PDB file of C-alpha atoms in Angstrom:
ATOM      1  CA  MET A1390       5.452 -14.754  28.090  1.00  0.00           C
ATOM      2  CA  ALA A1391       7.952 -17.434  27.063  1.00  0.00           C
ATOM      3  CA  ILE A1392       6.874 -20.616  25.254  1.00  0.00           C
ATOM      4  CA  GLY A1393       8.925 -23.806  25.277  1.00  0.00           C
ATOM      5  CA  ARG A1394       9.010 -27.546  25.916  1.00  0.00           C
ATOM      6  CA  LEU A1395       9.907 -28.991  29.303  1.00  0.00           C
ATOM      7  CA  LYS A1396      12.750 -31.434  28.643  1.00  0.00           C
ATOM      8  CA  SER A1397      13.041 -33.081  32.083  1.00  0.00           C
ATOM      9  CA  GLY A1398      11.686 -33.002  35.629  1.00  0.00           C
ATOM     10  CA  LYS A1399       8.694 -30.988  36.739  1.00  0.00           C
ATOM     11  CA  LEU A1400       7.935 -27.273  36.528  1.00  0.00           C
ATOM     12  CA  ALA A1401       5.816 -25.254  38.939  1.00  0.00           C
ATOM     13  CA  ALA A1402       5.744 -21.614  40.036  1.00  0.00           C
ATOM     14  CA  GLY A1403       8.842 -20.752  42.059  1.00  0.00           C
ATOM     15  CA  ASN A1404      12.500 -19.813  41.937  1.00  0.00           C
ATOM     16  CA  TYR A1405      14.850 -21.125  39.248  1.00  0.00           C
ATOM     17  CA  THR A1406      18.138 -20.355  37.499  1.00  0.00           C
ATOM     18  CA  LEU A1407      18.033 -18.780  34.049  1.00  0.00           C
ATOM     19  CA  CYS A1408      20.890 -20.094  31.880  1.00  0.00           C
ATOM     20  CA  ARG A1409      21.357 -17.666  29.036  1.00  0.00           C
ATOM     21  CA  ALA A1410      22.513 -18.588  25.553  1.00  0.00           C
ATOM     22  CA  ASP A1411      25.765 -16.650  26.091  1.00  0.00           C
ATOM     23  CA  GLY A1412      26.729 -18.891  29.043  1.00  0.00           C
ATOM     24  CA  THR A1413      25.809 -16.558  31.912  1.00  0.00           C
ATOM     25  CA  GLN A1414      23.422 -17.508  34.719  1.00  0.00           C
ATOM     26  CA  GLU A1415      21.109 -15.515  36.953  1.00  0.00           C
ATOM     27  CA  ALA A1416      18.263 -16.046  39.396  1.00  0.00           C
ATOM     28  CA  ALA A1417      14.748 -16.091  37.933  1.00  0.00           C
ATOM     29  CA  LYS A1418      11.230 -16.564  39.225  1.00  0.00           C
ATOM     30  CA  VAL A1419       8.347 -18.223  37.400  1.00  0.00           C
ATOM     31  CA  THR A1420       5.057 -16.721  38.597  1.00  0.00           C
ATOM     32  CA  GLN A1421       2.475 -18.379  36.321  1.00  0.00           C
ATOM     33  CA  ILE A1422       2.327 -21.427  34.053  1.00  0.00           C
ATOM     34  CA  TYR A1423      -0.082 -21.888  31.152  1.00  0.00           C
ATOM     35  CA  GLY A1424      -1.009 -24.908  29.073  1.00  0.00           C
ATOM     36  CA  TRP A1425      -3.482 -25.410  26.233  1.00  0.00           C
ATOM     37  CA  ARG A1426      -6.869 -27.046  26.028  1.00  0.00           C
ATOM     38  CA  GLY A1427      -7.500 -27.136  22.300  1.00  0.00           C
ATOM     39  CA  LEU A1428      -6.752 -23.597  21.136  1.00  0.00           C
ATOM     40  CA  LYS A1429      -7.546 -22.039  24.513  1.00  0.00           C
ATOM     41  CA  ARG A1430      -4.738 -21.125  26.903  1.00  0.00           C
ATOM     42  CA  VAL A1431      -5.442 -22.123  30.505  1.00  0.00           C
ATOM     43  CA  GLU A1432      -3.499 -21.551  33.731  1.00  0.00           C
ATOM     44  CA  ILE A1433      -2.166 -24.713  35.415  1.00  0.00           C
ATOM     45  CA  ASP A1434      -0.262 -25.464  38.618  1.00  0.00           C
ATOM     46  CA  SER A1435       2.564 -27.648  37.254  1.00  0.00           C
ATOM     47  CA  VAL A1436       3.731 -29.554  34.188  1.00  0.00           C
ATOM     48  CA  ASP A1437       5.812 -32.664  33.542  1.00  0.00           C
ATOM     49  CA  ALA A1438       8.555 -33.401  31.025  1.00  0.00           C
ATOM     50  CA  GLY A1439       7.373 -33.402  27.422  1.00  0.00           C
ATOM     51  CA  ASP A1440       4.709 -30.723  27.811  1.00  0.00           C
ATOM     52  CA  ILE A1441       4.722 -27.486  25.816  1.00  0.00           C
ATOM     53  CA  VAL A1442       3.997 -24.593  28.165  1.00  0.00           C
ATOM     54  CA  ALA A1443       4.012 -20.816  28.433  1.00  0.00           C
ATOM     55  CA  ILE A1444       5.513 -19.199  31.523  1.00  0.00           C
ATOM     56  CA  ALA A1445       5.307 -15.684  32.952  1.00  0.00           C
ATOM     57  CA  GLY A1446       7.516 -13.824  35.388  1.00  0.00           C
ATOM     58  CA  ILE A1447      10.874 -13.629  33.543  1.00  0.00           C
ATOM     59  CA  GLU A1448      10.729 -10.338  31.719  1.00  0.00           C
ATOM     60  CA  ASP A1449      13.932 -10.412  29.655  1.00  0.00           C
ATOM     61  CA  ILE A1450      14.118 -14.100  28.747  1.00  0.00           C
ATOM     62  CA  GLY A1451      15.420 -14.743  25.222  1.00  0.00           C
ATOM     63  CA  ILE A1452      15.209 -17.440  22.565  1.00  0.00           C
ATOM     64  CA  GLY A1453      17.643 -20.251  23.398  1.00  0.00           C
ATOM     65  CA  ASP A1454      17.711 -19.572  27.170  1.00  0.00           C
ATOM     66  CA  THR A1455      17.109 -22.439  29.619  1.00  0.00           C
ATOM     67  CA  VAL A1456      15.029 -22.320  32.815  1.00  0.00           C
ATOM     68  CA  ALA A1457      16.967 -24.765  34.994  1.00  0.00           C
ATOM     69  CA  ASP A1458      16.983 -26.164  38.523  1.00  0.00           C
ATOM     70  CA  ARG A1459      17.956 -23.563  41.098  1.00  0.00           C
ATOM     71  CA  GLU A1460      20.537 -25.701  42.929  1.00  0.00           C
ATOM     72  CA  ASN A1461      21.943 -27.691  39.996  1.00  0.00           C
ATOM     73  CA  PRO A1462      21.475 -25.616  36.811  1.00  0.00           C
ATOM     74  CA  LYS A1463      22.266 -27.282  33.487  1.00  0.00           C
ATOM     75  CA  ALA A1464      21.742 -25.468  30.215  1.00  0.00           C
ATOM     76  CA  LEU A1465      20.251 -27.225  27.195  1.00  0.00           C
ATOM     77  CA  PRO A1466      22.375 -27.338  24.013  1.00  0.00           C
ATOM     78  CA  ALA A1467      22.411 -24.005  22.208  1.00  0.00           C
ATOM     79  CA  LEU A1468      20.124 -23.603  19.213  1.00  0.00           C
ATOM     80  CA  ARG A1469      21.894 -23.548  15.847  1.00  0.00           C
ATOM     81  CA  ILE A1470      20.727 -20.554  13.880  1.00  0.00           C
ATOM     82  CA  ASP A1471      21.633 -19.938  10.253  1.00  0.00           C
ATOM     83  CA  GLU A1472      23.733 -16.827   9.780  1.00  0.00           C
ATOM     84  CA  PRO A1473      21.980 -13.815   8.181  1.00  0.00           C
ATOM     85  CA  THR A1474      22.729 -13.180   4.521  1.00  0.00           C
ATOM     86  CA  ILE A1475      21.053  -9.904   3.520  1.00  0.00           C
ATOM     87  CA  THR A1476      21.300  -6.468   5.131  1.00  0.00           C
ATOM     88  CA  MET A1477      19.319  -3.244   4.689  1.00  0.00           C
ATOM     89  CA  VAL A1478      19.311   0.155   6.378  1.00  0.00           C
ATOM     90  CA  PHE A1479      16.003   1.278   7.897  1.00  0.00           C
ATOM     91  CA  SER A1480      15.577   5.034   8.439  1.00  0.00           C
ATOM     92  CA  SER A1481      12.823   7.323   9.620  1.00  0.00           C
ATOM     93  CA  ASN A1482      11.007   8.987   6.732  1.00  0.00           C
ATOM     94  CA  ASN A1483      12.444  12.444   6.000  1.00  0.00           C
ATOM     95  CA  SER A1484      10.858  13.007   2.604  1.00  0.00           C
ATOM     96  CA  PRO A1485       8.578  16.016   1.884  1.00  0.00           C
ATOM     97  CA  TRP A1486       5.569  13.695   2.347  1.00  0.00           C
ATOM     98  CA  ALA A1487       6.616  12.450   5.788  1.00  0.00           C
ATOM     99  CA  GLY A1488       3.787  11.923   8.248  1.00  0.00           C
ATOM    100  CA  ARG A1489       0.996  11.651   5.678  1.00  0.00           C
ATOM    101  CA  GLU A1490       0.447   7.900   5.830  1.00  0.00           C
ATOM    102  CA  GLY A1491       1.884   6.599   9.105  1.00  0.00           C
ATOM    103  CA  GLU A1492       1.230   7.238  12.766  1.00  0.00           C
ATOM    104  CA  PHE A1493       4.755   6.449  14.030  1.00  0.00           C
ATOM    105  CA  VAL A1494       7.364   8.558  12.240  1.00  0.00           C
ATOM    106  CA  THR A1495      10.128   9.297  14.769  1.00  0.00           C
ATOM    107  CA  SER A1496      13.442   7.434  14.963  1.00  0.00           C
ATOM    108  CA  ARG A1497      12.753   6.577  18.621  1.00  0.00           C
ATOM    109  CA  LYS A1498       9.558   4.712  17.700  1.00  0.00           C
ATOM    110  CA  LEU A1499      11.330   3.004  14.801  1.00  0.00           C
ATOM    111  CA  ARG A1500      14.172   1.858  17.063  1.00  0.00           C
ATOM    112  CA  GLU A1501      11.778   0.484  19.693  1.00  0.00           C
ATOM    113  CA  ARG A1502       9.847  -1.468  17.064  1.00  0.00           C
ATOM    114  CA  LEU A1503      12.945  -2.968  15.421  1.00  0.00           C
ATOM    115  CA  PHE A1504      14.559  -4.103  18.670  1.00  0.00           C
ATOM    116  CA  LEU A1505      11.204  -5.576  19.765  1.00  0.00           C
ATOM    117  CA  GLU A1506      11.166  -7.578  16.516  1.00  0.00           C
ATOM    118  CA  GLN A1507      14.671  -8.849  17.250  1.00  0.00           C
ATOM    119  CA  LYS A1508      13.510 -10.304  20.587  1.00  0.00           C
ATOM    120  CA  LYS A1509      11.016 -12.654  18.930  1.00  0.00           C
ATOM    121  CA  ASN A1510      12.782 -13.191  15.595  1.00  0.00           C
ATOM    122  CA  VAL A1511      15.954 -15.100  16.363  1.00  0.00           C
ATOM    123  CA  SER A1512      17.404 -14.881  12.843  1.00  0.00           C
ATOM    124  CA  LEU A1513      17.218 -11.076  12.780  1.00  0.00           C
ATOM    125  CA  ARG A1514      20.006  -8.724  13.876  1.00  0.00           C
ATOM    126  CA  ILE A1515      19.576  -5.006  14.533  1.00  0.00           C
ATOM    127  CA  ALA A1516      22.451  -2.559  14.989  1.00  0.00           C
ATOM    128  CA  ASP A1517      22.723   1.202  15.403  1.00  0.00           C
ATOM    129  CA  THR A1518      24.578   3.156  12.713  1.00  0.00           C
ATOM    130  CA  GLU A1519      26.525   6.398  12.733  1.00  0.00           C
ATOM    131  CA  GLN A1520      23.295   8.173  11.807  1.00  0.00           C
ATOM    132  CA  PRO A1521      20.968   8.455  14.848  1.00  0.00           C
ATOM    133  CA  ASP A1522      17.843   7.937  12.736  1.00  0.00           C
ATOM    134  CA  SER A1523      19.136   4.899  10.773  1.00  0.00           C
ATOM    135  CA  PHE A1524      19.468   1.246  11.794  1.00  0.00           C
ATOM    136  CA  GLN A1525      21.123  -1.706  10.092  1.00  0.00           C
ATOM    137  CA  VAL A1526      18.759  -4.674   9.812  1.00  0.00           C
ATOM    138  CA  THR A1527      20.270  -8.021   8.812  1.00  0.00           C
ATOM    139  CA  GLY A1528      18.146 -11.079   8.047  1.00  0.00           C
ATOM    140  CA  ARG A1529      17.950 -14.410   6.252  1.00  0.00           C
ATOM    141  CA  GLY A1530      16.828 -12.979   2.917  1.00  0.00           C
ATOM    142  CA  GLU A1531      14.883 -10.330   1.043  1.00  0.00           C
ATOM    143  CA  PHE A1532      11.594 -12.110   1.695  1.00  0.00           C
ATOM    144  CA  GLN A1533      12.018 -11.991   5.470  1.00  0.00           C
ATOM    145  CA  LEU A1534      12.916  -8.295   5.378  1.00  0.00           C
ATOM    146  CA  ALA A1535       9.998  -7.560   3.035  1.00  0.00           C
ATOM    147  CA  ILE A1536       7.590  -9.180   5.504  1.00  0.00           C
ATOM    148  CA  ILE A1537       8.948  -7.001   8.318  1.00  0.00           C
ATOM    149  CA  ILE A1538       8.578  -3.858   6.207  1.00  0.00           C
ATOM    150  CA  GLU A1539       4.983  -4.715   5.261  1.00  0.00           C
ATOM    151  CA  THR A1540       4.071  -5.630   8.852  1.00  0.00           C
ATOM    152  CA  MET A1541       5.432  -2.325  10.140  1.00  0.00           C
ATOM    153  CA  ARG A1542       3.601  -0.426   7.405  1.00  0.00           C
ATOM    154  CA  ARG A1543       0.303  -2.008   8.430  1.00  0.00           C
ATOM    155  CA  GLU A1544       1.022  -1.153  12.071  1.00  0.00           C
ATOM    156  CA  GLY A1545       1.341   2.536  11.160  1.00  0.00           C
ATOM    157  CA  TYR A1546       5.112   2.972  10.862  1.00  0.00           C
ATOM    158  CA  GLU A1547       6.668   5.166   8.192  1.00  0.00           C
ATOM    159  CA  VAL A1548      10.105   3.923   7.194  1.00  0.00           C
ATOM    160  CA  MET A1549      12.651   4.367   4.418  1.00  0.00           C
ATOM    161  CA  VAL A1550      14.826   1.397   3.425  1.00  0.00           C
ATOM    162  CA  SER A1551      18.026   1.072   1.441  1.00  0.00           C
ATOM    163  CA  LYS A1552      18.774  -1.351  -1.375  1.00  0.00           C
ATOM    164  CA  PRO A1553      19.455  -4.857   0.044  1.00  0.00           C
ATOM    165  CA  THR A1554      23.079  -6.007  -0.012  1.00  0.00           C
ATOM    166  CA  VAL A1555      24.678  -9.360   0.798  1.00  0.00           C
ATOM    167  CA  VAL A1556      26.678  -9.947   3.969  1.00  0.00           C
ATOM    168  CA  THR A1557      30.238 -10.995   3.161  1.00  0.00           C
ATOM    169  CA  ARG A1558      32.853 -12.423   5.513  1.00  0.00           C
ATOM    170  CA  GLU A1559      36.618 -12.744   5.327  1.00  0.00           C
ATOM    171  CA  ILE A1560      37.891 -16.260   6.184  1.00  0.00           C
ATOM    172  CA  ASP A1561      41.610 -17.125   5.918  1.00  0.00           C
ATOM    173  CA  ALA A1562      42.256 -13.869   4.048  1.00  0.00           C
ATOM    174  CA  LYS A1563      39.641 -14.783   1.409  1.00  0.00           C
ATOM    175  CA  LEU A1564      36.325 -13.034   0.892  1.00  0.00           C
ATOM    176  CA  HIS A1565      33.316 -15.370   1.253  1.00  0.00           C
ATOM    177  CA  GLU A1566      29.720 -14.674   0.279  1.00  0.00           C
ATOM    178  CA  PRO A1567      26.484 -16.439   1.326  1.00  0.00           C
ATOM    179  CA  VAL A1568      25.264 -19.274  -0.904  1.00  0.00           C
ATOM    180  CA  GLU A1569      21.722 -20.671  -0.859  1.00  0.00           C
ATOM    181  CA  LEU A1570      20.281 -24.082  -1.716  1.00  0.00           C
ATOM    182  CA  LEU A1571      17.633 -23.723  -4.413  1.00  0.00           C
ATOM    183  CA  VAL A1572      15.207 -26.587  -5.188  1.00  0.00           C
ATOM    184  CA  ILE A1573      12.980 -26.357  -8.286  1.00  0.00           C
ATOM    185  CA  ASP A1574      10.282 -28.857  -9.300  1.00  0.00           C
ATOM    186  CA  ILE A1575       9.272 -28.379 -12.951  1.00  0.00           C
ATOM    187  CA  PRO A1576       8.094 -30.262 -16.079  1.00  0.00           C
ATOM    188  CA  GLU A1577      10.968 -31.773 -18.061  1.00  0.00           C
ATOM    189  CA  ASP A1578      10.344 -29.410 -21.009  1.00  0.00           C
ATOM    190  CA  PHE A1579      11.602 -26.433 -18.987  1.00  0.00           C
ATOM    191  CA  ILE A1580      14.972 -27.829 -17.821  1.00  0.00           C
ATOM    192  CA  GLY A1581      16.871 -25.894 -20.475  1.00  0.00           C
ATOM    193  CA  VAL A1582      15.307 -22.464 -19.953  1.00  0.00           C
ATOM    194  CA  VAL A1583      15.425 -22.710 -16.149  1.00  0.00           C
ATOM    195  CA  SER A1584      19.081 -23.778 -16.197  1.00  0.00           C
ATOM    196  CA  GLN A1585      19.895 -20.896 -18.545  1.00  0.00           C
ATOM    197  CA  LEU A1586      18.180 -18.314 -16.334  1.00  0.00           C
ATOM    198  CA  LEU A1587      19.958 -19.603 -13.239  1.00  0.00           C
ATOM    199  CA  ALA A1588      23.339 -19.698 -14.975  1.00  0.00           C
ATOM    200  CA  MET A1589      22.964 -15.941 -15.466  1.00  0.00           C
ATOM    201  CA  ARG A1590      22.707 -15.727 -11.656  1.00  0.00           C
ATOM    202  CA  LYS A1591      25.927 -17.733 -11.132  1.00  0.00           C
ATOM    203  CA  ALA A1592      24.037 -20.853  -9.975  1.00  0.00           C
ATOM    204  CA  ARG A1593      25.504 -24.361 -10.262  1.00  0.00           C
ATOM    205  CA  MET A1594      23.356 -27.458 -10.583  1.00  0.00           C
ATOM    206  CA  THR A1595      24.255 -30.097  -8.000  1.00  0.00           C
ATOM    207  CA  LYS A1596      21.487 -32.688  -8.446  1.00  0.00           C
ATOM    208  CA  MET A1597      18.735 -33.749 -10.835  1.00  0.00           C
ATOM    209  CA  THR A1598      16.014 -36.199  -9.843  1.00  0.00           C
ATOM    210  CA  HIS A1599      13.323 -37.610 -12.154  1.00  0.00           C
ATOM    211  CA  GLY A1600      10.169 -38.120 -10.118  1.00  0.00           C
ATOM    212  CA  GLY A1601       7.967 -39.544 -12.851  1.00  0.00           C
ATOM    213  CA  SER A1602       4.938 -37.985 -14.583  1.00  0.00           C
ATOM    214  CA  SER A1603       7.318 -36.032 -16.831  1.00  0.00           C
ATOM    215  CA  ARG A1604       8.526 -33.895 -13.934  1.00  0.00           C
ATOM    216  CA  VAL A1605      12.044 -33.306 -12.643  1.00  0.00           C
ATOM    217  CA  ARG A1606      13.502 -31.839  -9.451  1.00  0.00           C
ATOM    218  CA  LEU A1607      16.612 -29.706  -9.798  1.00  0.00           C
ATOM    219  CA  GLU A1608      18.927 -28.592  -6.990  1.00  0.00           C
ATOM    220  CA  PHE A1609      21.246 -25.604  -7.372  1.00  0.00           C
ATOM    221  CA  ASN A1610      23.802 -23.762  -5.287  1.00  0.00           C
ATOM    222  CA  VAL A1611      23.214 -20.081  -5.963  1.00  0.00           C
ATOM    223  CA  PRO A1612      24.844 -17.016  -4.363  1.00  0.00           C
ATOM    224  CA  SER A1613      22.435 -14.817  -2.398  1.00  0.00           C
ATOM    225  CA  ARG A1614      23.308 -11.858  -4.613  1.00  0.00           C
ATOM    226  CA  GLY A1615      21.839 -13.806  -7.548  1.00  0.00           C
TER     227      GLY A1615
END
């Protein structure tokens, strides 16, 4: 199933052109169309521009792809996705207690689950490593990766993970690191201690706004490693 908004024209079951995010095009067939009545999903014959719909029939459709007219295909503008900042290595559990808590313990199951997550999580990137039972998982932050780890644990997967590290990039022969925007809303009495704690993490204050009621909003630029 693929969910999206119809930007123009009319959509009904039939043959179309799938414009992929990488610029390639291929024939595609929409077999069923679903809309919503309240929270219930119902099958419908056709939809008009502006409607949010779910379609079936295109098995390997990805986020950012466009279902376009068969004769005159035009792709919608590509989605802008923030670059990932934190990377970790996920490995199958090889400790002496392997297999005691989880149902899925093999590297094959782990690989299938991670690449399935990548299909529906556009900000996630999965890559094989030199070790057949280890995979590099890169995301938008520790919190996102922690959610994935906890979700997989609840689904019955056993996994080992490495310490998170930041993703650096070399631009014009200079090493660049990811920097985040941090917004903090606090009582005025805590400006000093908060600024001191963030200075230890290499953060720089860029804005201070007094909102009244003895509260202040602070904005910082802070490196992801902090």
